Amino acid sequence: MAKQIFGISCGWHFNHSIPSSDMDTGRSSQLTERVRRMPASSNSGILPLEVLFDVLVRLPAKELCRLRIVCRPWRSLTSDPLFMKTHVARHRETFFLASFKDDETHIHIMDFAGNVIKQIGIPAGHKVLCTRLDLVCVATNKNSCHVLNPVTGDVYNLPKSPAEEHTYHVNLRKPFTSFAFGHVASTGEYKVLRMFNRPGFTDLGIPQLCEVITVKGGTGQARWRGKQSREFFVECQKANSGVVVNGVVYFLIDSVYDSMIIGGDGAGIHPDFICSFDLEVEEWREDIQGPISRNFVYDMDFPDEYIAIWDQLSLAELKGYLVLVYHQSYRSSTIDLWYLIDYETRTWIKQYSIQIESFVPVRECKVKPLLVLDDGRIVVWLGSTGLLRIYDPRTSTFAEVEMRRLSEVGLYTGSVLSL
């Protein structure tokens, strides 16, 4: 007797007809020979391949992983590259890419229930960059960066040597680096931006160095390309300081300007000053000012509140928008999420104002929103404590995600069917 799961058997005839508008009639012709020649699972025969394809591709990845054990033809079909590509395009599922405080030599691809789908070893001392891609990037602040492909297991070791034009630069004597990893949709290319910070905090006459490399199938021939330095210093000291949104890397201004302004220098430079680098054309764009400093009046006699702002701002990407996160811990326990709606007009909208006093530890200083779920809830990572929370704006409450303490976390958008 044929196995029955979800009302579909692996060995019976399908007498219903599915309207052609629901299916891609040319899909079966694109399948590989191996899949098209799959043997029947019983003497009764199987569903027409195009019908089976259309039924299975509608199911979530978690259920498909279970259904693979039903029979070999189903496993072959759901492992086919065309099927996986179609499934990813239809479902757009997102998974956590996590490293834990008690195990920083591995990263884990996990679902939202905390189930580990795949574990990947990484070099000691490397941190996973907070990206939202189907590849993984890990790096250190000592000029080491690797790009991992969870599906194939390939590791692209990016060269440590600088761009030719930067070979003898003073920044390379004791390199302190910051990396950002992004995808250029128009070309399909993956690129890494590397920033060499100035040698010392007070070396204000030495510019930060900027370089770009394109990640290809093996990086043996790839070389870093030197790019124009910034007039102002961008924040490179903090991990994951660069946030990539639609192929553009955004940075907050360096906190060195904090002390400069208090000392009477650096007029016009504010903590929510944002710089951006376009990975497609490999150029810096025009800088923009955030919404916080527009309404803030600096009082020379009471500078503490202004000084605190520099440590209360961070950047994130939510639903394809750049988000300025303002964690107001000086006067209130509030997190404001400001969305950059239009870069050209510099239009910001405060989408959320979240009271966190009862839900976030008092000493938590690194609050990063990761993802807005389909129902409107927001997944938030508390970096200092390693906790994960889900905020519900409808009830103004937080729910804790049962998971080990996280040292770093990102998002994985590739197909788990191929893992």
CSV table of N, CA and C in Angstrom, one decimal, residues 21 51 189 239 257 288 331:
chain,number,residue,atom,x,y,z
A,21,SER,N,-3.3,27.9,-15.3
A,21,SER,CA,-2.9,29.2,-14.8
A,21,SER,C,-2.1,29.0,-13.5
A,51,VAL,N,2.7,18.1,-11.9
A,51,VAL,CA,1.7,18.2,-10.9
A,51,VAL,C,2.3,18.0,-9.5
A,189,GLU,N,26.4,40.1,-8.1
A,189,GLU,CA,27.8,39.9,-7.5
A,189,GLU,C,27.7,40.1,-6.0
A,239,ALA,N,31.9,46.1,16.4
A,239,ALA,CA,31.6,45.0,15.5
A,239,ALA,C,30.3,45.2,14.7
A,257,TYR,N,34.5,62.4,17.0
A,257,TYR,CA,33.9,63.8,16.9
A,257,TYR,C,33.2,64.2,18.1
A,288,ILE,N,24.2,62.0,4.9
A,288,ILE,CA,22.9,62.4,5.3
A,288,ILE,C,22.9,62.6,6.8
A,331,ARG,N,17.5,59.3,29.9
A,331,ARG,CA,16.3,59.8,30.7
A,331,ARG,C,15.2,58.8,30.8
